[in-house]
C-alpha cells in the first residue's frame, strides 16, 4: 500500500527569520495544524500492511470436547479472553463462536488460521469497506503467519500473500499438511509393536478426530462463504473434497500392524463412508432448510399480500374521505360566500342611499360661498368654490 | 547567515487502533514554522531533554489550552539518522502519545487533530536566512480515517502557495460526490465528518 504524498516545487529566497533558543516547553499540544505544517502520517503499528494488516476474526471454531474457558486459561490463547461468547452455533463435531457476521467481510479475504494444536481454528478476513465494526478481535503477527485463504473451489490453489513469508499458503497445502500429520500419527501408532490395542485406538482416533474437525470446519466455512456469495455449489465442492481425500489416501503405504483397520483400503473406505454420510446429512439438512425457507417465503408473501390489500383498502377509504371532505369544504365555502355577498349587498344598499342623500344635499348648495375658519387666530378668508358640479366617488359603483 | 532548509519531509505518526498511539515530530531542525521561526538540532535536543527531565509526561493539552488532556507521553526520542524507517527528519524531536480519552481519539480519527505543537517560553534571535519556499504542490491526499458517512477514499489536490507557505489557491477533486476546501497545507478542511491529511515531499530532492 503506497503512501499518498503531495510533491512540492520550491524556490530559494532570502528571509528575515528568528531562531528560538533556551526553549522551555510547558505543554505539547494536539492541534489541527502543527506548527511546522506537516501532518500526522498514519501507518499501521504492526508494519505488515496490505491485505493482512486488518485481519479481523469472524468466528472461533472449537472442537466439541474442548472447553473455551479452559483453553483461554491454560494455553497461549489468553488473548481470546475478550472474545464474544453470546453468538454460539453448535455443529455436530465442533462449536462456533461468531464474533462478526460473515456478511460484513470482504468475501475474497476470508481465510482460516489455526490458533491452537488442539484443533482450535479461526475464520478471519478483512471487513468490507461499506461496513463498520467496533471492538472486533484482530490477529497478531504470529497468527497471521499461519493465515491461509479459503478458495471457493477447494481444489484450486489460490494463494494468500504473506509479505514476510515468500512461500504462498494455500488451502490445499494446509489441508494436505493436516492430512499427512494425521497419517503420520496412524503410521507411527501402527508401527509401535509395544502399544496396546487400546493405546493405538486412542492415538489414531484422536488424530482422526482432529483431522475430521479441521475438514468439517474448512468445508463448513467454504459453504458459508458460498452462501454469502449466493452460490449454491456446496455439494459439488464436497464431492471434490471427498475425491481429493480418497486420492491422497490411496498413497498410504500398506503394512504395519492392522489391528484397527485390516488394510489401507478398509481405512480409506471408512473415511469415505464417514464423509459420504456427512454429505447425505448435509444434503438432507440443506433440503430441509430450503423447504423451510420456501414455506417461510410463502407465508411472508401471503402476509405481504394481506397487508397490501389492507393498505389498498385503507388508501381507497382515505381517498373517499378526502373527496367527501373536499366536497363539504366546497359547500361550506359557497355557503359562506353567499352570506358574505348578502352582507355586502345590504351594506351597499345602505351606502347607496346615503350617497344619494349626500349628492342631493350637495346639489342644493350649488355655487354658494363657504368660509373656512382660521385655526391660528388669523383673519378668516373666503374661499370660492370654482366647480359647481359635484362628482361622486361612488359613481363607478353606483353605475 | 544560516541556510534554512524548507523542504517538507514526511512527518509520521504511527497509530494503533488498539493501543491509541500517535507518533509525531514536535519540532524539526532548520524548518521554518508558521511564525517564521526555526531551531537548531542542538536547541531541539535541549528542549526535548528538559521536557522529560521535568517529568512532564502528562503535559499534553488540546489546542494550547494549557490543561492536561488525559493523554500521556509514552515515548520520546531524537531522530538520529538521515534514513529513518518512518521518514522522521534527522534531529527532530518525536514523541509517542497515548491518546486515552475517547473524544480525543475520535478527534484524531476525524482529523480534528493532525499534528503536534508546543507552548512554552523561549528567546527569539532574529537573523537573515536563505530559505527554500514551496511554490506549488500537487498529488494525492492521505486516505480518510472516519468512515461513518463516506467510505475510505482520497482526493487529488493542486495548490499554489505564497512565500510564507500559506495556501493562495487550492483545488481538491471530487470523490464519492463531495470535495473539500483547503486552507492550510497540512490537511483539507473537514466535510462529511472527515478530512484528509496532506503529506508533502520535496520533488527538488
Short mmCIF file of C-alpha atoms in Angstrom, two decimals, chain A:
data_model
loop_
_atom_site.label_atom_id
_atom_site.label_comp_id
_atom_site.label_asym_id
_atom_site.label_seq_id
_atom_site.Cartn_x
_atom_site.Cartn_y
_atom_site.Cartn_z
CA UNK A 1 0.00 0.00 0.00
CA UNK A 2 1.81 3.10 -1.22
CA UNK A 3 1.73 6.26 0.80
CA UNK A 4 -0.21 9.14 -0.64
CA UNK A 5 2.01 12.16 -0.96
CA UNK A 6 1.89 15.58 -2.49
CA UNK A 7 5.02 16.76 -4.26
CA UNK A 8 6.06 20.38 -3.98
CA UNK A 9 8.20 22.59 -6.11
CA UNK A 10 10.33 25.05 -4.16
CA UNK A 11 12.17 28.26 -4.79
CA UNK A 12 15.02 29.88 -2.83
CA UNK A 13 14.52 33.26 -1.18
CA UNK A 14 16.23 35.33 1.49
CA UNK A 15 14.09 35.97 4.54
CA UNK A 16 14.16 37.53 7.98
CA UNK A 17 13.62 34.72 10.41
CA UNK A 18 14.09 34.06 14.11
CA UNK A 19 15.91 31.23 15.81
CA UNK A 20 14.45 30.05 19.09
CA UNK A 21 16.87 29.32 21.92
CA UNK A 22 16.56 28.09 25.51
CA UNK A 23 13.08 26.82 24.93
CA UNK A 24 11.18 25.61 27.96
CA UNK A 25 8.18 23.56 26.85
CA UNK A 26 5.23 23.73 29.23
CA UNK A 27 2.77 21.76 27.11
CA UNK A 28 2.83 19.76 23.91
CA UNK A 29 -0.45 20.34 22.14
CA UNK A 30 -2.61 18.22 19.92
CA UNK A 31 -3.63 20.67 17.22
CA UNK A 32 -5.42 20.76 13.90
CA UNK A 33 -2.39 22.07 12.04
CA UNK A 34 1.07 21.51 13.51
CA UNK A 35 3.44 24.43 13.89
CA UNK A 36 5.71 23.13 11.15
CA UNK A 37 2.74 22.49 8.85
CA UNK A 38 3.24 18.82 8.26
CA UNK A 39 0.53 16.47 9.38
CA UNK A 40 0.50 13.16 11.18
CA UNK A 41 1.30 10.39 8.83
CA UNK A 42 -0.78 7.38 9.68
CA UNK A 43 0.59 3.90 9.26
CA UNK A 44 -0.22 0.64 10.98
CA UNK A 45 1.74 -0.19 14.04
CA UNK A 46 2.49 -3.77 13.07
CA UNK A 47 4.10 -2.67 9.77
CA UNK A 48 2.65 -5.62 7.92
CA UNK A 49 0.49 -3.60 5.57
CA UNK A 50 -1.52 -4.90 2.65
CA UNK A 51 -4.38 -7.31 2.95
CA UNK A 52 -3.22 -8.71 6.26
CA UNK A 53 -3.00 -5.57 8.31
CA UNK A 54 -6.60 -5.54 9.47
CA UNK A 55 -7.42 -9.21 9.69
CA UNK A 56 -10.45 -9.50 11.93
CA UNK A 57 -11.67 -12.71 13.50
CA UNK A 58 -15.05 -13.65 12.09
CA UNK A 59 -15.52 -16.75 14.25
CA UNK A 60 -13.63 -19.13 16.51
CA UNK A 61 -14.08 -22.84 15.89
CA UNK A 62 -13.53 -25.18 18.80
CA UNK A 63 -13.85 -28.99 18.86
CA UNK A 64 -16.71 -30.22 20.99
CA UNK A 65 -14.50 -31.93 23.52
CA UNK A 66 -12.69 -28.64 24.23
CA UNK A 67 -13.88 -26.05 26.69
CA UNK A 68 -13.44 -22.47 25.59
CA UNK A 69 -12.75 -21.01 29.04
CA UNK A 70 -10.27 -23.75 29.87
CA UNK A 71 -8.44 -23.15 26.59
CA UNK A 72 -8.20 -19.43 27.24
CA UNK A 73 -7.00 -20.01 30.78
CA UNK A 74 -4.45 -22.72 30.13
CA UNK A 75 -2.88 -22.07 26.77
CA UNK A 76 -1.37 -19.25 24.78
CA UNK A 77 -4.87 -18.30 23.70
CA UNK A 78 -5.39 -15.97 26.65
CA UNK A 79 -5.64 -13.08 24.20
CA UNK A 80 -9.05 -14.53 23.30
CA UNK A 81 -10.35 -13.57 26.72
CA UNK A 82 -12.31 -10.70 25.13
CA UNK A 83 -13.96 -12.93 22.56
CA UNK A 84 -17.73 -12.74 22.43
CA UNK A 85 -19.45 -15.92 23.51
CA UNK A 86 -23.09 -14.97 23.12
CA UNK A 87 -23.39 -15.91 19.44
CA UNK A 88 -22.68 -19.62 19.65
CA UNK A 89 -23.54 -22.01 16.85
CA UNK A 90 -23.41 -25.69 17.63
CA UNK A 91 -22.39 -28.18 14.96
CA UNK A 92 -22.08 -31.90 15.15
CA UNK A 93 -18.39 -32.03 15.95
CA UNK A 94 -17.49 -28.51 16.91
CA UNK A 95 -18.83 -25.22 18.16
CA UNK A 96 -18.56 -21.84 16.50
CA UNK A 97 -18.32 -18.57 18.44
CA UNK A 98 -19.36 -15.94 15.92
CA UNK A 99 -17.63 -12.61 16.54
CA UNK A 100 -18.75 -10.63 13.49
CA UNK A 101 -21.45 -11.60 10.94
CA UNK A 102 -19.81 -13.01 7.83
CA UNK A 103 -21.76 -10.62 5.59
CA UNK A 104 -19.66 -7.74 6.91
CA UNK A 105 -16.47 -9.17 5.42
CA UNK A 106 -14.80 -8.73 2.09
CA UNK A 107 -15.59 -12.23 0.87
CA UNK A 108 -12.35 -12.52 -1.09
CA UNK A 109 -10.28 -12.01 2.02
CA UNK A 110 -11.81 -14.79 4.13
CA UNK A 111 -9.37 -17.35 5.42
CA UNK A 112 -8.65 -19.79 8.22
CA UNK A 113 -5.98 -19.69 10.86
CA UNK A 114 -5.03 -22.48 13.24
CA UNK A 115 -4.99 -20.93 16.70
CA UNK A 116 -4.01 -24.00 18.66
CA UNK A 117 -2.81 -27.52 18.02
CA UNK A 118 -5.77 -28.90 19.92
CA UNK A 119 -7.85 -28.14 16.83
CA UNK A 120 -8.89 -24.56 17.54
CA UNK A 121 -9.29 -22.59 14.30
CA UNK A 122 -10.48 -19.14 13.43
CA UNK A 123 -12.18 -17.82 10.33
CA UNK A 124 -10.66 -14.43 9.57
CA UNK A 125 -10.96 -11.73 6.97
CA UNK A 126 -10.98 -8.05 6.17
CA UNK A 127 -14.05 -6.01 6.99
CA UNK A 128 -15.75 -4.77 3.85
CA UNK A 129 -15.26 -1.03 3.49
CA UNK A 130 -19.01 -0.40 3.42
CA UNK A 131 -19.41 -1.83 6.94
CA UNK A 132 -18.36 -0.59 10.30
CA UNK A 133 -17.32 -2.96 13.06
CA UNK A 134 -16.28 -1.96 16.53
CA UNK A 135 -14.41 -3.88 19.22
CA UNK A 136 -13.50 -6.71 16.88
CA UNK A 137 -10.75 -9.20 17.66
CA UNK A 138 -7.79 -8.98 15.32
CA UNK A 139 -4.95 -11.34 14.60
CA UNK A 140 -1.41 -10.82 15.78
CA UNK A 141 1.70 -11.37 13.67
CA UNK A 142 2.16 -14.92 14.89
CA UNK A 143 -1.30 -15.97 13.84
CA UNK A 144 -1.11 -14.08 10.55
CA UNK A 145 1.90 -16.14 9.55
CA UNK A 146 -0.37 -19.15 9.51
CA UNK A 147 -3.15 -17.46 7.58
CA UNK A 148 -4.47 -19.26 4.55
CA UNK A 149 -7.08 -18.10 2.14
CA UNK A 150 -10.15 -20.19 1.53
CA UNK A 151 -10.88 -20.52 -2.17
CA UNK A 152 -14.41 -21.06 -3.40
CA UNK A 153 -13.25 -24.24 -5.13
CA UNK A 154 -11.11 -26.10 -2.58
CA UNK A 155 -9.12 -27.88 -5.30
CA UNK A 156 -7.87 -24.62 -6.78
CA UNK A 157 -4.64 -23.35 -5.40
CA UNK A 158 -5.47 -19.77 -4.51
CA UNK A 159 -2.56 -18.00 -2.96
CA UNK A 160 -2.59 -15.94 0.22
CA UNK A 161 0.12 -13.31 0.04
CA UNK A 162 2.12 -13.11 3.24
CA UNK A 163 4.61 -10.29 2.98
CA UNK A 164 7.31 -11.62 5.22
CA UNK A 165 6.89 -15.17 4.02
CA UNK A 166 7.77 -15.61 0.33
CA UNK A 167 6.02 -19.00 0.26
CA UNK A 168 2.35 -18.84 -0.63
CA UNK A 169 -0.01 -20.71 1.63
CA UNK A 170 -2.95 -22.44 0.01
CA UNK A 171 -5.94 -24.25 1.30
CA UNK A 172 -4.63 -27.40 -0.35
CA UNK A 173 -1.30 -27.10 1.35
CA UNK A 174 -2.82 -26.70 4.77
CA UNK A 175 -5.30 -29.45 4.07
CA UNK A 176 -2.54 -31.80 2.96
CA UNK A 177 -0.38 -30.85 5.90
CA UNK A 178 -3.21 -31.72 8.27
CA UNK A 179 -3.89 -34.94 6.41
CA UNK A 180 -0.25 -36.04 6.42
CA UNK A 181 0.01 -35.17 10.11
CA UNK A 182 -2.90 -37.48 10.66
CA UNK A 183 -1.37 -40.20 8.51
CA UNK A 184 1.94 -39.83 10.35
CA UNK A 185 0.15 -40.48 13.60
CA UNK A 186 -1.59 -43.51 12.07
CA UNK A 187 1.70 -44.91 10.70
CA UNK A 188 3.57 -44.18 13.91
CA UNK A 189 0.90 -45.75 16.10
CA UNK A 190 0.58 -48.84 13.94
CA UNK A 191 4.34 -49.34 13.88
CA UNK A 192 4.70 -49.34 17.68
CA UNK A 193 4.76 -53.01 18.45
CA UNK A 194 4.67 -52.42 22.18
CA UNK A 195 1.47 -50.39 22.05
CA UNK A 196 -1.71 -51.97 23.25
CA UNK A 197 -4.84 -52.10 21.16
CA UNK A 198 -6.43 -49.52 23.41
CA UNK A 199 -3.47 -47.13 23.05
CA UNK A 200 -3.45 -47.48 19.27
CA UNK A 201 -7.16 -46.95 19.11
CA UNK A 202 -6.94 -43.84 21.26
CA UNK A 203 -3.99 -42.36 19.34
CA UNK A 204 -5.44 -42.95 15.90
CA UNK A 205 -8.95 -41.89 16.77
CA UNK A 206 -7.63 -38.73 18.44
CA UNK A 207 -5.70 -37.81 15.30
CA UNK A 208 -8.64 -38.78 13.13
CA UNK A 209 -10.97 -36.58 15.17
CA UNK A 210 -8.60 -33.63 14.86
CA UNK A 211 -8.34 -34.11 11.09
CA UNK A 212 -12.07 -34.64 10.77
CA UNK A 213 -12.76 -31.44 12.75
CA UNK A 214 -10.41 -29.47 10.55
CA UNK A 215 -12.00 -30.87 7.38
CA UNK A 216 -15.50 -30.15 8.59
CA UNK A 217 -14.63 -26.65 9.77
CA UNK A 218 -12.99 -25.95 6.42
CA UNK A 219 -15.89 -27.35 4.43
CA UNK A 220 -18.46 -25.50 6.52
CA UNK A 221 -16.51 -22.28 6.14
CA UNK A 222 -16.36 -22.72 2.40
CA UNK A 223 -20.11 -23.39 2.43
CA UNK A 224 -20.75 -20.21 4.48
CA UNK A 225 -18.65 -18.23 2.08
CA UNK A 226 -20.52 -19.63 -0.89
CA UNK A 227 -23.84 -18.93 0.78
CA UNK A 228 -22.82 -15.34 1.27
CA UNK A 229 -21.82 -15.17 -2.38
CA UNK A 230 -25.21 -16.57 -3.35
CA UNK A 231 -23.59 -19.55 -5.00
CA UNK A 232 -25.15 -22.91 -4.42
CA UNK A 233 -22.25 -25.25 -5.06
CA UNK A 234 -21.68 -26.83 -1.67
CA UNK A 235 -22.32 -30.38 -2.74
CA UNK A 236 -20.06 -30.17 -5.77
CA UNK A 237 -17.31 -28.84 -3.56
CA UNK A 238 -17.88 -31.60 -1.07
CA UNK A 239 -17.61 -34.17 -3.88
CA UNK A 240 -14.35 -32.62 -4.96
CA UNK A 241 -13.08 -32.70 -1.41
CA UNK A 242 -14.02 -36.35 -0.94
CA UNK A 243 -12.30 -37.30 -4.21
CA UNK A 244 -9.25 -35.41 -3.06
CA UNK A 245 -9.17 -37.18 0.28
CA UNK A 246 -9.64 -40.53 -1.45
CA UNK A 247 -6.80 -39.81 -3.86
CA UNK A 248 -4.44 -38.89 -1.04
CA UNK A 249 -5.44 -41.90 1.00
CA UNK A 250 -4.51 -44.13 -1.93
CA UNK A 251 -0.92 -43.11 -1.41
CA UNK A 252 -0.90 -44.54 2.08
CA UNK A 253 1.67 -47.28 2.30
CA UNK A 254 0.47 -50.69 3.23
CA UNK A 255 1.93 -52.66 6.09
CA UNK A 256 2.35 -52.48 9.81
CA UNK A 257 0.01 -53.59 12.45
CA UNK A 258 -3.55 -53.52 11.17
CA UNK A 259 -5.40 -54.10 14.35
CA UNK A 260 -7.63 -51.12 13.86
CA UNK A 261 -8.12 -51.47 10.10
CA UNK A 262 -7.36 -54.59 8.15
CA UNK A 263 -5.63 -52.68 5.39
CA UNK A 264 -5.43 -49.25 3.89
CA UNK A 265 -8.37 -49.98 1.66
CA UNK A 266 -10.54 -50.57 4.68
CA UNK A 267 -9.26 -47.43 6.30
CA UNK A 268 -9.90 -45.46 3.10
CA UNK A 269 -13.37 -46.91 2.89
CA UNK A 270 -14.07 -45.94 6.49
CA UNK A 271 -13.09 -42.35 5.84
CA UNK A 272 -15.05 -42.24 2.59
CA UNK A 273 -18.11 -43.80 4.22
CA UNK A 274 -17.95 -41.29 7.01
CA UNK A 275 -17.67 -38.35 4.66
CA UNK A 276 -20.39 -39.72 2.40
CA UNK A 277 -22.62 -39.95 5.40
CA UNK A 278 -21.79 -36.36 6.16
CA UNK A 279 -22.65 -35.46 2.58
CA UNK A 280 -26.03 -37.15 2.83
CA UNK A 281 -26.72 -35.44 6.10
CA UNK A 282 -25.61 -32.12 4.72
CA UNK A 283 -27.87 -32.57 1.71
CA UNK A 284 -30.81 -33.54 3.90
CA UNK A 285 -30.17 -30.53 6.07
CA UNK A 286 -29.92 -28.34 3.01
CA UNK A 287 -33.18 -29.72 1.61
CA UNK A 288 -34.92 -29.21 4.92
CA UNK A 289 -33.57 -25.69 5.10
CA UNK A 290 -34.67 -24.96 1.52
CA UNK A 291 -38.14 -26.32 2.30
CA UNK A 292 -38.34 -24.27 5.44
CA UNK A 293 -37.21 -21.19 3.54
CA UNK A 294 -39.80 -21.84 0.80
CA UNK A 295 -42.54 -22.19 3.41
CA UNK A 296 -41.38 -19.10 5.17
CA UNK A 297 -41.32 -17.22 1.89
CA UNK A 298 -44.84 -18.42 1.02
CA UNK A 299 -46.03 -17.32 4.44
CA UNK A 300 -44.27 -13.99 4.13
CA UNK A 301 -45.72 -13.49 0.64
CA UNK A 302 -49.21 -14.28 1.89
CA UNK A 303 -48.80 -11.88 4.78
CA UNK A 304 -47.44 -9.26 2.43
CA UNK A 305 -50.46 -9.73 0.18
CA UNK A 306 -52.87 -9.31 3.08
CA UNK A 307 -51.00 -6.22 4.20
CA UNK A 308 -51.05 -4.89 0.64
CA UNK A 309 -54.80 -5.46 0.31
CA UNK A 310 -55.46 -3.83 3.66
CA UNK A 311 -53.32 -0.90 2.60
CA UNK A 312 -55.18 -0.59 -0.71
CA UNK A 313 -58.50 -0.62 1.16
CA UNK A 314 -57.23 1.94 3.58
CA UNK A 315 -55.96 4.12 0.72
CA UNK A 316 -59.36 3.91 -1.05
CA UNK A 317 -61.13 4.84 2.18
CA UNK A 318 -58.76 7.71 2.75
CA UNK A 319 -59.34 8.90 -0.82
CA UNK A 320 -63.10 8.72 -0.37
CA UNK A 321 -62.87 10.63 2.87
CA UNK A 322 -60.66 13.22 1.25
CA UNK A 323 -63.14 13.65 -1.60
CA UNK A 324 -66.02 13.95 0.85
CA UNK A 325 -64.12 16.48 2.87
CA UNK A 326 -63.28 18.46 -0.27
CA UNK A 327 -66.95 18.45 -1.25
CA UNK A 328 -68.06 19.55 2.21
CA UNK A 329 -65.38 22.23 2.27
CA UNK A 330 -66.51 23.48 -1.13
CA UNK A 331 -70.14 23.61 0.01
CA UNK A 332 -69.19 25.40 3.20
CA UNK A 333 -67.16 27.85 1.18
CA UNK A 334 -70.05 28.54 -1.21
CA UNK A 335 -72.40 29.00 1.73
CA UNK A 336 -70.01 31.40 3.40
CA UNK A 337 -69.52 33.31 0.17
CA UNK A 338 -73.30 33.63 -0.20
CA UNK A 339 -73.56 35.00 3.30
CA UNK A 340 -70.75 37.45 2.64
CA UNK A 341 -72.42 38.54 -0.61
CA UNK A 342 -75.72 39.15 1.15
CA UNK A 343 -73.99 41.23 3.83
CA UNK A 344 -72.13 43.20 1.19
CA UNK A 345 -75.31 43.78 -0.82
CA UNK A 346 -77.03 45.06 2.30
CA UNK A 347 -74.11 47.37 3.10
CA UNK A 348 -74.05 48.56 -0.48
CA UNK A 349 -77.71 49.41 -0.40
CA UNK A 350 -77.19 51.47 2.78
CA UNK A 351 -74.18 53.24 1.31
CA UNK A 352 -76.03 53.94 -1.95
CA UNK A 353 -78.88 55.56 -0.14
CA UNK A 354 -76.51 57.68 1.91
CA UNK A 355 -74.58 58.73 -1.18
CA UNK A 356 -77.78 59.63 -2.88
CA UNK A 357 -78.79 61.73 0.09
CA UNK A 358 -75.41 63.48 0.18
CA UNK A 359 -75.49 64.14 -3.55
CA UNK A 360 -78.86 65.73 -3.22
CA UNK A 361 -77.61 67.95 -0.41
CA UNK A 362 -74.57 68.95 -2.44
CA UNK A 363 -76.69 69.84 -5.43
CA UNK A 364 -78.77 72.08 -3.24
CA UNK A 365 -75.72 74.00 -2.04
CA UNK A 366 -74.65 74.63 -5.65
CA UNK A 367 -72.44 77.70 -6.13
CA UNK A 368 -72.78 79.11 -2.65
CA UNK A 369 -69.62 80.54 -0.98
CA UNK A 370 -68.35 78.98 2.15
CA UNK A 371 -65.95 80.10 4.82
CA UNK A 372 -63.03 78.19 6.27
CA UNK A 373 -62.30 79.17 9.83
CA UNK A 374 -58.67 80.13 10.57
CA UNK A 375 -57.11 77.85 13.13
CA UNK A 376 -54.31 80.18 14.28
CA UNK A 377 -56.29 83.26 15.02
CA UNK A 378 -55.58 84.86 11.64
CA UNK A 379 -58.16 86.58 9.68
CA UNK A 380 -60.79 84.45 8.14
CA UNK A 381 -60.51 84.25 4.40
CA UNK A 382 -63.27 83.49 1.98
CA UNK A 383 -62.70 80.64 -0.46
CA UNK A 384 -64.54 80.35 -3.68
CA UNK A 385 -65.61 77.02 -4.87
CA UNK A 386 -65.00 77.22 -8.57
CA UNK A 387 -66.52 73.99 -9.82
CA UNK A 388 -70.19 73.82 -9.25
CA UNK A 389 -70.55 70.26 -10.48
CA UNK A 390 -70.10 67.59 -7.86
CA UNK A 391 -68.66 64.17 -8.81
CA UNK A 392 -69.37 61.30 -6.51
CA UNK A 393 -66.56 58.89 -5.78
CA UNK A 394 -69.13 56.17 -5.69
CA UNK A 395 -70.33 56.83 -9.17
CA UNK A 396 -68.42 53.89 -10.55
CA UNK A 397 -70.07 51.59 -8.10
CA UNK A 398 -73.45 53.03 -8.49
CA UNK A 399 -73.39 52.81 -12.24
#
